[in-house]
Tab-separated table of C-alpha atoms in Angstrom:
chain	number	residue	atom	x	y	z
A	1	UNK	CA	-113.874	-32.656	1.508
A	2	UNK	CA	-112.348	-36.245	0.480
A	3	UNK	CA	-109.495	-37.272	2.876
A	4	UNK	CA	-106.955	-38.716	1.122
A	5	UNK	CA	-104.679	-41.591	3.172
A	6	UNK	CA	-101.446	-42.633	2.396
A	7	UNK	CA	-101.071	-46.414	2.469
A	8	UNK	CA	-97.777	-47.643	3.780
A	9	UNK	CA	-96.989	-49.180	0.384
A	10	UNK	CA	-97.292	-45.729	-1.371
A	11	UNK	CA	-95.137	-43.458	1.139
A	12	UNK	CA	-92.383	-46.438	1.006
A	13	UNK	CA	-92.114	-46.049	-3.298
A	14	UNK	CA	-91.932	-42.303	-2.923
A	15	UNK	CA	-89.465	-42.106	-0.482
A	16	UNK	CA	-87.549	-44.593	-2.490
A	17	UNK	CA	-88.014	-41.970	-5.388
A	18	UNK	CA	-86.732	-39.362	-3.610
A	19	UNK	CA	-83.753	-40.960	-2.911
A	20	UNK	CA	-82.932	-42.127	-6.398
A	21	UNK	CA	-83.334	-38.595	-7.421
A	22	UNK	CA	-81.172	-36.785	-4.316
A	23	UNK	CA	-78.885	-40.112	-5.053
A	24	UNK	CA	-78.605	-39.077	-8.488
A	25	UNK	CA	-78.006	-35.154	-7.201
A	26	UNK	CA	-74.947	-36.180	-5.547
A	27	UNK	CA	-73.206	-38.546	-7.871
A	28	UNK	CA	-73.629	-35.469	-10.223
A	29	UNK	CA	-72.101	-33.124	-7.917
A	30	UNK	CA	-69.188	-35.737	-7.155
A	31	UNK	CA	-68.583	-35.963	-10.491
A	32	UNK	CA	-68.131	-32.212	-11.640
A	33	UNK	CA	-65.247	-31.572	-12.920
A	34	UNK	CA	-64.131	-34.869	-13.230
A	35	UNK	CA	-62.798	-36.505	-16.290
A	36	UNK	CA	-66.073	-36.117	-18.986
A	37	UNK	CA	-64.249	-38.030	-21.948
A	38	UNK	CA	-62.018	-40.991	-21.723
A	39	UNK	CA	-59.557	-39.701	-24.110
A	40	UNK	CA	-58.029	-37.170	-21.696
A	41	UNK	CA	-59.110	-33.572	-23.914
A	42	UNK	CA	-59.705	-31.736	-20.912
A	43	UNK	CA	-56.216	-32.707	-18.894
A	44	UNK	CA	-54.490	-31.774	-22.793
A	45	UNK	CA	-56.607	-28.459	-22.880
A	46	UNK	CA	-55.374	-27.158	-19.650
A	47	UNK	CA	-51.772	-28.219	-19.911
A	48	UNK	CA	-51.331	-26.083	-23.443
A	49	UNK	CA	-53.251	-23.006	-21.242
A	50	UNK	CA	-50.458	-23.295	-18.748
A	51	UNK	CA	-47.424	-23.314	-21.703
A	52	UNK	CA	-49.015	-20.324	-22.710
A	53	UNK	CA	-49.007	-18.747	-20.121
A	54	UNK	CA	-45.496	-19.659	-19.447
A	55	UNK	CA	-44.638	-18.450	-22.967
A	56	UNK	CA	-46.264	-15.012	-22.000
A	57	UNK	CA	-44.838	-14.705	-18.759
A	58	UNK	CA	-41.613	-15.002	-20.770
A	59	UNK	CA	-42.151	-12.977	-23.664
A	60	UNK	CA	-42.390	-10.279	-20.571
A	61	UNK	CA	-39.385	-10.994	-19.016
A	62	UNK	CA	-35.905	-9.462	-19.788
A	63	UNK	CA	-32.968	-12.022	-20.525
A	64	UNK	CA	-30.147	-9.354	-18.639
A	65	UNK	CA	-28.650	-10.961	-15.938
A	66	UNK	CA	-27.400	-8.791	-13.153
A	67	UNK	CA	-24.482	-9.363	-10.495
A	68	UNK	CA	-24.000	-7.598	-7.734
A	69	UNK	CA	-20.933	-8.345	-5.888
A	70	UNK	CA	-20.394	-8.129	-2.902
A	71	UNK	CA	-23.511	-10.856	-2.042
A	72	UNK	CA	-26.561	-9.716	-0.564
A	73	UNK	CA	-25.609	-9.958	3.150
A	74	UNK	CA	-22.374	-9.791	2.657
A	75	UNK	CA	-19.694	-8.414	6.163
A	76	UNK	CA	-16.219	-7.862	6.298
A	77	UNK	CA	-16.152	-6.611	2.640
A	78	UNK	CA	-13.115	-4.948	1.433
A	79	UNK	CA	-13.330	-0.907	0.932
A	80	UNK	CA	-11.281	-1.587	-2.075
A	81	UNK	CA	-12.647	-3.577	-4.904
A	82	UNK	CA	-15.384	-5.322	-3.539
A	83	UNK	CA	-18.067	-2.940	-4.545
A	84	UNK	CA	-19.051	-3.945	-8.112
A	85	UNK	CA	-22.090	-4.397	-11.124
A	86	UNK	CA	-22.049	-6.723	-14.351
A	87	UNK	CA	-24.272	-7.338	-16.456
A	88	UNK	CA	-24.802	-10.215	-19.617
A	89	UNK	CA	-27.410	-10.024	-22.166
A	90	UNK	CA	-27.733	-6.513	-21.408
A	91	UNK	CA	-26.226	-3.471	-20.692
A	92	UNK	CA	-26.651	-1.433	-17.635
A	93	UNK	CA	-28.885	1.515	-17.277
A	94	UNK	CA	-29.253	2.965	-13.258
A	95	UNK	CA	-27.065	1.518	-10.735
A	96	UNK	CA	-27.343	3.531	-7.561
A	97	UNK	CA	-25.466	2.677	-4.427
A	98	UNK	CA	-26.349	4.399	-0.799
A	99	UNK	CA	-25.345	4.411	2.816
A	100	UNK	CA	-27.471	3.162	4.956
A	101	UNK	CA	-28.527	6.703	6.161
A	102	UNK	CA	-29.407	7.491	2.233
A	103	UNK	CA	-26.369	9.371	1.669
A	104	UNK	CA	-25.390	8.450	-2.490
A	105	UNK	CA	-21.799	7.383	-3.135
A	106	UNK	CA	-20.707	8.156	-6.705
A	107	UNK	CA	-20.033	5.236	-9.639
A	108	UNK	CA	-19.688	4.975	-13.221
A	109	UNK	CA	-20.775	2.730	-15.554
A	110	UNK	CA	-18.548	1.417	-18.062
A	111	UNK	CA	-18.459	2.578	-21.632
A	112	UNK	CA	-19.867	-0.556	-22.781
A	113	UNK	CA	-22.286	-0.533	-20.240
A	114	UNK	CA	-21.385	-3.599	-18.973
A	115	UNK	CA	-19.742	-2.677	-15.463
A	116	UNK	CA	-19.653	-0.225	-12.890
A	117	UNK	CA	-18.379	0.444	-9.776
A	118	UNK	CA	-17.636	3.425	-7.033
A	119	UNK	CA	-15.629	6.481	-8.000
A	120	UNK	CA	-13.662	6.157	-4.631
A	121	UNK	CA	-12.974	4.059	-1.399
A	122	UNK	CA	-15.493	3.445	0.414
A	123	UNK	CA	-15.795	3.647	4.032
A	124	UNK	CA	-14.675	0.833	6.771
A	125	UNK	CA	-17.947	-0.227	9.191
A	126	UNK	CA	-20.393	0.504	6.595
A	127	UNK	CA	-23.556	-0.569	5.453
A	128	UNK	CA	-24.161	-0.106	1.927
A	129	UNK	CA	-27.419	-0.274	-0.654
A	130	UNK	CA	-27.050	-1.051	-4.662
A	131	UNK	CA	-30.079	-0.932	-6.641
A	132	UNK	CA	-29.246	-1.987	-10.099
A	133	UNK	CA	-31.490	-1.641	-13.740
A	134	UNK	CA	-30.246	-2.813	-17.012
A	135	UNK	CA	-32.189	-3.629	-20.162
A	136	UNK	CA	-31.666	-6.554	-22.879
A	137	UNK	CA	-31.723	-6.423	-26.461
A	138	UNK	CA	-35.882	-5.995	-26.594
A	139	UNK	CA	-35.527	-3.122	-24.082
A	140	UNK	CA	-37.082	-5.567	-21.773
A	141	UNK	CA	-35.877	-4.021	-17.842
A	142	UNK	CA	-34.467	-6.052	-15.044
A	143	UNK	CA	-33.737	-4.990	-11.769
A	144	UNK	CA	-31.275	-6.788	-8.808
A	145	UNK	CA	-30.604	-5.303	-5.832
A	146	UNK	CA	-28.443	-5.994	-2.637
A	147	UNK	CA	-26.615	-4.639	0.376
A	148	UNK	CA	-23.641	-5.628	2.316
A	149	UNK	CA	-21.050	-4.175	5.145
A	150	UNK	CA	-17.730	-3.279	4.539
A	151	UNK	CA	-14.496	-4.623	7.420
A	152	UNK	CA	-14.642	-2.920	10.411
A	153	UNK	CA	-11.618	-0.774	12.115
A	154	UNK	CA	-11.416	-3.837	14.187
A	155	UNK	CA	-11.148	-6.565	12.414
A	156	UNK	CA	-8.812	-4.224	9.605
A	157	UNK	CA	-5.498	-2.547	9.544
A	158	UNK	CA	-3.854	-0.110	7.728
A	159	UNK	CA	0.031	1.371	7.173
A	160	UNK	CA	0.322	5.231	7.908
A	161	UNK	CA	3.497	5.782	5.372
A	162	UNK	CA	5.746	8.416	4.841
A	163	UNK	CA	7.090	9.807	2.840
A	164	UNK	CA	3.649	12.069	0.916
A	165	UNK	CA	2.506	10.669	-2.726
A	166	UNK	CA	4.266	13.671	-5.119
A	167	UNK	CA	7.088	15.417	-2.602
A	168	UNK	CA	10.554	15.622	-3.121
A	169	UNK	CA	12.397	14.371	-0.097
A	170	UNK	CA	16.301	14.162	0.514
A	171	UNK	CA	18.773	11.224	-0.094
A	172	UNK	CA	18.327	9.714	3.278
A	173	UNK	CA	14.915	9.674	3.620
A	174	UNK	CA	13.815	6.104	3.681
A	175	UNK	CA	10.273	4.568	3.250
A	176	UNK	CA	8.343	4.176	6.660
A	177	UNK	CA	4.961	2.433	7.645
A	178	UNK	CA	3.526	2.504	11.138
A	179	UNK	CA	0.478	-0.007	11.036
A	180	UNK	CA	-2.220	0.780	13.463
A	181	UNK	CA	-2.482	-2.738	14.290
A	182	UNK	CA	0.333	-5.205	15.752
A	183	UNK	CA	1.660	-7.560	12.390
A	184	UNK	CA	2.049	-11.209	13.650
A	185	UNK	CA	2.227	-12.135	9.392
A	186	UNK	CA	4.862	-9.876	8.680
A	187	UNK	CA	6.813	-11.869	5.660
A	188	UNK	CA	3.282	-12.469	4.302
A	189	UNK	CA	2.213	-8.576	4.755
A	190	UNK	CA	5.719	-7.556	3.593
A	191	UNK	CA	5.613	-9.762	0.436
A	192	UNK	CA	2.881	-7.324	-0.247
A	193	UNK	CA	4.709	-4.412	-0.295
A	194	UNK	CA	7.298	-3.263	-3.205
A	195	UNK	CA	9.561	-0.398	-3.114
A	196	UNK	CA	11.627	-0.090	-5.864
A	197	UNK	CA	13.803	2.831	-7.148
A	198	UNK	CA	14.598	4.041	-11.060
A	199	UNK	CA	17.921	4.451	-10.017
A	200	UNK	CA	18.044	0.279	-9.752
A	201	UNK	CA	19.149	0.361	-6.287
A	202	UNK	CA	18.303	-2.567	-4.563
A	203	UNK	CA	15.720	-1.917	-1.669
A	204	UNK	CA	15.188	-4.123	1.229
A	205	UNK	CA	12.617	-4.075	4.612
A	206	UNK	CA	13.362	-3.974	8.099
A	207	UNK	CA	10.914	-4.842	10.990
A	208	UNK	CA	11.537	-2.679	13.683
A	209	UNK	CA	8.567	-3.806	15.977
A	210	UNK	CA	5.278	-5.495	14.664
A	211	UNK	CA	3.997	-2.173	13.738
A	212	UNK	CA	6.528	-0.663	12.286
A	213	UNK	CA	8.579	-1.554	8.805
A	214	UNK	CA	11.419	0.483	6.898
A	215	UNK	CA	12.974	0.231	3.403
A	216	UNK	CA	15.669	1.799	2.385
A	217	UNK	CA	18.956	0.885	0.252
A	218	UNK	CA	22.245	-0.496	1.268
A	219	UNK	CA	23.626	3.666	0.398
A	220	UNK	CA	21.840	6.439	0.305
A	221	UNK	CA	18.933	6.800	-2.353
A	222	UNK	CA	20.427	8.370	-5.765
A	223	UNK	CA	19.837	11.946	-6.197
A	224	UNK	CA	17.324	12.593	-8.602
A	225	UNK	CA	15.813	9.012	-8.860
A	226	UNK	CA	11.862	8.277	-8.482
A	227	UNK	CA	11.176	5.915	-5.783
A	228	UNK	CA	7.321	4.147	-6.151
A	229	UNK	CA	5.622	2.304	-3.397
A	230	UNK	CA	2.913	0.025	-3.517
A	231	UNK	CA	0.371	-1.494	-1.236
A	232	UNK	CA	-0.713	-4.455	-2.067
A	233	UNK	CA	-2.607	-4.959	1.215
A	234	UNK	CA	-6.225	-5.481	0.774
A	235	UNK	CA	-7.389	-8.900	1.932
A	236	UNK	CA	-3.998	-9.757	3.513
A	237	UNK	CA	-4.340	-11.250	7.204
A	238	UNK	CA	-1.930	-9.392	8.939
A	239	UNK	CA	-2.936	-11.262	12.497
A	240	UNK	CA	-5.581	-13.418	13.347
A	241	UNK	CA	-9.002	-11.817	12.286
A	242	UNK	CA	-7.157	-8.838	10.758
A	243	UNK	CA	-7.055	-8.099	7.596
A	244	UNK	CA	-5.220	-5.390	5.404
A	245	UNK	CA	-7.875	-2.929	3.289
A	246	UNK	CA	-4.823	-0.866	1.418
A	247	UNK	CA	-4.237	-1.019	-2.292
A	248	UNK	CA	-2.106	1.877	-3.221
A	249	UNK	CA	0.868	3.042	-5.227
A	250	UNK	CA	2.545	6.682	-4.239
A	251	UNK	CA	5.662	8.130	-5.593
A	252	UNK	CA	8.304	10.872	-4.648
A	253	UNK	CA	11.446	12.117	-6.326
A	254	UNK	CA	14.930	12.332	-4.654
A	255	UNK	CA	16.379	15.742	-4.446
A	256	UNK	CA	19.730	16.726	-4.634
A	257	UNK	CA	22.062	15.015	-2.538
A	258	UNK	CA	23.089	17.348	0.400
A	259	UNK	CA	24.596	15.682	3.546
A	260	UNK	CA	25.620	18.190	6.390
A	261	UNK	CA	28.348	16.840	9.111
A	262	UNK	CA	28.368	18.404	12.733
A	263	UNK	CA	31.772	17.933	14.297
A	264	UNK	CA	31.326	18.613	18.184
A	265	UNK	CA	35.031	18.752	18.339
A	266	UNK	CA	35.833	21.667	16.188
A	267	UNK	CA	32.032	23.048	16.722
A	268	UNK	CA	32.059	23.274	12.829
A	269	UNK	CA	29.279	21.799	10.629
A	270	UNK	CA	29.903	21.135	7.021
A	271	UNK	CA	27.331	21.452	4.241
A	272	UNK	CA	28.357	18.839	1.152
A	273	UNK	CA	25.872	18.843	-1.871
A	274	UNK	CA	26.179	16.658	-4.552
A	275	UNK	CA	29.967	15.976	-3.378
A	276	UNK	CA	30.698	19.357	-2.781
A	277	UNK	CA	31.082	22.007	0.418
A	278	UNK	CA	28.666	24.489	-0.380
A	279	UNK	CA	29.177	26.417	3.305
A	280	UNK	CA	30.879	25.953	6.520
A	281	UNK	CA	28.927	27.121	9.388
A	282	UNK	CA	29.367	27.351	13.174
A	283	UNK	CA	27.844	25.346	15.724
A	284	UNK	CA	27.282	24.729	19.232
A	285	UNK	CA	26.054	21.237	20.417
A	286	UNK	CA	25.244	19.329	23.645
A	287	UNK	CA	26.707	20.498	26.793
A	288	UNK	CA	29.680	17.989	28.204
A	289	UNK	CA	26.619	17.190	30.612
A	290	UNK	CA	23.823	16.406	28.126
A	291	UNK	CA	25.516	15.317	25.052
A	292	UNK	CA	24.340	15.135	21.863
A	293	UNK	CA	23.416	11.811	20.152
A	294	UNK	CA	26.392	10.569	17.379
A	295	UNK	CA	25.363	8.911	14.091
A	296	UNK	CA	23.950	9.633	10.955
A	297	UNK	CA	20.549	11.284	11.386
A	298	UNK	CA	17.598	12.315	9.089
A	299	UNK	CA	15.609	15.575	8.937
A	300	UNK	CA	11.940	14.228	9.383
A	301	UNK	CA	10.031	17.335	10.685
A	302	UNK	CA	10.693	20.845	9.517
A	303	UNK	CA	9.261	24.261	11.654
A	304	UNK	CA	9.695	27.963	10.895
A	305	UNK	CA	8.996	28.335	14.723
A	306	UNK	CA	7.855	25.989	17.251
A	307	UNK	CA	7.531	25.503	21.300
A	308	UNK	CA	10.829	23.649	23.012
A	309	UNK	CA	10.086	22.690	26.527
A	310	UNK	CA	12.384	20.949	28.493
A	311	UNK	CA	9.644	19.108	30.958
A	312	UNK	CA	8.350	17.235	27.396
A	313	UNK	CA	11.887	15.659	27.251
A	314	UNK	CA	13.132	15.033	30.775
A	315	UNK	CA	14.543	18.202	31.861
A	316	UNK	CA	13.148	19.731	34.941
A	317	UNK	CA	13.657	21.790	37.921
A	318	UNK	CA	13.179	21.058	41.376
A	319	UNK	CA	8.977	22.207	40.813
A	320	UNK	CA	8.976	19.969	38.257
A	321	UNK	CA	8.752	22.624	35.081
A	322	UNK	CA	10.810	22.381	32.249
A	323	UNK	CA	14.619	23.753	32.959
A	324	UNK	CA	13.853	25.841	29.742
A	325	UNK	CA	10.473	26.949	28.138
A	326	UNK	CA	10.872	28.713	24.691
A	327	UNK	CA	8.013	29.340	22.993
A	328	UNK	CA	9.714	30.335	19.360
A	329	UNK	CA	12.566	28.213	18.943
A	330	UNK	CA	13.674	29.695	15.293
A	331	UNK	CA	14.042	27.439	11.728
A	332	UNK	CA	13.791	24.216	13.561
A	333	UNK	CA	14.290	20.722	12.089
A	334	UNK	CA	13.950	17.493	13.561
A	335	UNK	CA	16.553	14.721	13.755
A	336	UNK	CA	15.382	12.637	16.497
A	337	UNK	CA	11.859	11.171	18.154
A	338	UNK	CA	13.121	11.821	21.512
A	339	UNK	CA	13.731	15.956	20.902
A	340	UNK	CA	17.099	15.866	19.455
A	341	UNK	CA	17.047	19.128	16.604
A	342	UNK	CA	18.925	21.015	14.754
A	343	UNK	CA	17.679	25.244	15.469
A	344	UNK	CA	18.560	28.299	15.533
A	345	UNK	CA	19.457	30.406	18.520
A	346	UNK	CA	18.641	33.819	19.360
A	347	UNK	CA	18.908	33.706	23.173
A	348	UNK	CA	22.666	32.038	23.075
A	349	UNK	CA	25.350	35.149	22.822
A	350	UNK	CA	26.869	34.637	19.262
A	351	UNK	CA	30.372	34.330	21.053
A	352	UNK	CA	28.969	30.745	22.094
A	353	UNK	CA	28.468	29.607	18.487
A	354	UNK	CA	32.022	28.033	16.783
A	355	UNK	CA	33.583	28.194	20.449
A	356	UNK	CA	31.426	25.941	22.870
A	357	UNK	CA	29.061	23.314	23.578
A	358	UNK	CA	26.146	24.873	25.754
A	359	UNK	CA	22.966	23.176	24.435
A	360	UNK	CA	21.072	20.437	26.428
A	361	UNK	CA	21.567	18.029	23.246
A	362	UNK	CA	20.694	20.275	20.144
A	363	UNK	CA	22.670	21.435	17.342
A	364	UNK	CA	22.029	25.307	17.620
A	365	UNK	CA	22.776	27.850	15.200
A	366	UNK	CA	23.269	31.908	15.446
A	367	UNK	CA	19.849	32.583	14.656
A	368	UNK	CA	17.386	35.907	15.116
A	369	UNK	CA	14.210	36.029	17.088
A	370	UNK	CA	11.066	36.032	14.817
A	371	UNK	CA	12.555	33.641	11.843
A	372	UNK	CA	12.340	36.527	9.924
A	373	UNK	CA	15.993	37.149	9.361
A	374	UNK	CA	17.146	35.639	6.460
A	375	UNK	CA	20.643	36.312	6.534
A	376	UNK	CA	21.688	34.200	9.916
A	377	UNK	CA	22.947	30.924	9.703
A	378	UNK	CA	20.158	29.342	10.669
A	379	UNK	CA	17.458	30.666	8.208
A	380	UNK	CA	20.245	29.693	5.647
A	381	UNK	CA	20.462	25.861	7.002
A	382	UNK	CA	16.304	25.947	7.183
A	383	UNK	CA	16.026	27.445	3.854
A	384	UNK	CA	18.380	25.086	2.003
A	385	UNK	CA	17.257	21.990	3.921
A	386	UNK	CA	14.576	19.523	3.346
A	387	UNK	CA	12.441	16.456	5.079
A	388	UNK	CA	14.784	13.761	4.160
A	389	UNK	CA	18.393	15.039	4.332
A	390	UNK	CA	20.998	13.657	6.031
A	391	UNK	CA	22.970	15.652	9.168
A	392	UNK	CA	25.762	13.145	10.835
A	393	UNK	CA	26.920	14.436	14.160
A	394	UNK	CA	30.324	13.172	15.710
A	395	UNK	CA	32.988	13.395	17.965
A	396	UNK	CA	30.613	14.388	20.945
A	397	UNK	CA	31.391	11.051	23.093
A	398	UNK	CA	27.590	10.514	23.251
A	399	UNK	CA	26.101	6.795	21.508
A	400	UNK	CA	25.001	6.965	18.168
A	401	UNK	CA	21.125	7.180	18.616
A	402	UNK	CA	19.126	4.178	17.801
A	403	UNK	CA	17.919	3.419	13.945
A	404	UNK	CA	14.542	3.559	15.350
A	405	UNK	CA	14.536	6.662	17.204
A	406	UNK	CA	13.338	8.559	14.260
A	407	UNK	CA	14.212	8.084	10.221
A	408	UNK	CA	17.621	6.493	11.344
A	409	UNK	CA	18.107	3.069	10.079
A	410	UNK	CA	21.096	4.422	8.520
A	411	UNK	CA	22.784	3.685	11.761
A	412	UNK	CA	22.813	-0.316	10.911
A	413	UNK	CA	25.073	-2.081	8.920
A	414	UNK	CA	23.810	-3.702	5.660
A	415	UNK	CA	23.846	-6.831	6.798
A	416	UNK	CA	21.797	-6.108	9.756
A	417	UNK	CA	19.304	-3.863	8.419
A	418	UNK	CA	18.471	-7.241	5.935
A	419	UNK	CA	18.756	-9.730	8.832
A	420	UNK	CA	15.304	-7.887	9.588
A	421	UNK	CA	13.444	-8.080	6.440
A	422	UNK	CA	10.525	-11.460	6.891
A	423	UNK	CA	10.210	-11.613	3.342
């Protein structure tokens, strides 16, 4: 067997082969994908792939534009009109809105299917969902959804008015609003609420404490007039961090124009409707010891029966109950906060009524136990009375009770009951 040796000289020229050739190997591979042609055809080639595929990716997607408003996040949203979904180039097809617990709240979407938004208020402290679909003019679908909060109870405050949206009230009854939160704004929150009258009469607010704002007219409302309010509230800071969430219009007629006067004196009380004495009828009021208030008062409350304690106004015995406890006071109407009524009186002997003044600061009337007699004086006085009329009492050497103890404000002068409007 021939043994073949490598000389020096030969292994030196094949290793330098070798490396030309792995030399040559990796230039190659350092070169792949690089630039083959000078002229730039494969940087052209792949730009016009990627505008295609732009053009596709287009062609695929639907021009509608969706809003949802509130924005995605959104707190402190108003309950009001907050809560809505547009659409351009396109009309709406699904909107659906949610609670966070899943519960659906009902919408509509417009008849041009451009809009919608919730059927009714929605709820303060609340987290709500909208998931919106709408479609262009190539039926191509879009979709936008979002979710926000609506104002909390804190942070919000509303007006609890009276009187109802739709009753028929009596000439004195004027318009009040207890807000559940104290009004450091007032003239701006008041500027936001109209009362107005289609009897013309001018009607003006009064700020009885910062929760608390009447309107009424210099004189009595006119009998038979419409009276609208409106709250313009929502949005309106009515103290620092507190903002009104109302946005409401109600309405109530005037009745006919009945004002009753009690005369301590001659223990008479006089029914006038419409500017004439429909009935006399016999009274007894406050005791020379517990008079009864004077002044111009206003039915607010009206009760075929109810509970009179005396313990719940100040009138106790030595243990500390009530001097009197009667659990069916008869056809009872209320003039005052602090217990002051007009009733009717079954326990009193009838001798008492037109004669003297026994009560412990009601105006009583000879009245039947049970309500159920309709032919006593005071099922008569209930049955022809309503929330908002006027009974004046005088002539019992009492003060005239305060204009806001109860529907009262009649008790101020013109010019005072103005000197308390902010607006």
């Amino acid at each position: 067997m021939e043994k073949r040796v490598m000389t020096d000289s030969k292994r030196r020229k094949g290793l330098m082969a070798a490396s030309a050739l792995l030399g040559g190997v990796l230039v190659l591979s350092a070169c792949s994908g690089g630039d083959s042609d000078a002229s730039g055809s494969s940087s052209g080639k792949k730009d016009s792939q990627q505008q295609q595929a732009d053009e596709a990716a287009a062609k695929k997607t639907s021009e509608a534009d969706i809003k949802i408003a509130p924005k995605d996040g959104s707190d402190n949203a108003s309950i009001n009109n907050a809560a809505k979904v547009t659409v351009s180039k396109g009309t709406l097809t699904d909107v659906k809105m949610t609670t966070a617990d899943g519960t659906a709240v009902a919408g509509q979407i417009s008849a041009d299917k451009k809009s919608w938004k919730p059927t009714n208020q929605l709820e303060r402290a609340t987290t709500y969902r909208i998931a919106a679909e709408a479609k262009d003019a190539d039926n191509r679908v879009a979709h936008e959804n979002a979710s926000f909060t609506t104002v909390s109870p804190t942070n919000s405050f509303i007006g609890n008015f009276t009187p109802e949206d739709g009753s028929t009230v009596g000439v004195g009854m004027p318009v009040s609003i207890n807000f559940d939160k104290a009004i450091t704004n007032k003239a701006d929150v008041e500027s936001h609420i109209t009362v107005s009258s289609s009897s013309g009469q001018e009607v003006v607010g009064h700020w009885f404490s910062p929760n608390r704002l009447d309107f009424r007219p210099e004189d009595y409302w006119t009998g038979g007039s419409t009276v609208t309010l409106k709250l313009d509230l929502d949005g309106v800071e009515g103290a620092d961090g507190v903002t009104g969430v109302q946005q409401k219009t109600v309405t109530f007629k005037v009745g006919r124009n009945q004002v009753s006067t009690v005369d301590a004196k001659t223990k008479q009380m006089t029914v006038t409707r419409d500017g004439k004495v429909v009935k006399t009828i016999p009274i007894s009021a406050g005791s020379p010891e517990n008079k009864t208030y004077e002044g111009q008062m206003v039915i607010s409350e009206k009760f075929k029966e109810t509970r009179m304690n005396g313990a719940t106004v100040g009138f106790t015995d030595d243990d500390g109950k009530g001097e009197y406890d009667i659990k069916d006071v008869p056809h009872a109407m209320r003039l005052s906060n602090s217990g002051t009524f007009i009733h009717g009186n079954y326990w009193g002997a009838k001798s008492i009524f037109g004669s003297v003044n026994t009560s412990h600061g009601c105006v009583g009337l000879a009245d039947a136990k049970g309500a159920n007699d309709s032919s006593t004086p005071g099922a008569w006085f209930y049955d022809n009375s309503m929330v908002g009329d006027v009974v004046i009492v005088k002539n019992t050497g009492d003060k005239t009770v305060q204009p806001d103890n109860g529907l009262n404000g009649w008790n101020l002068s013109w010019a005072d009951w103005k000197a308390g409007s902010a607006a």
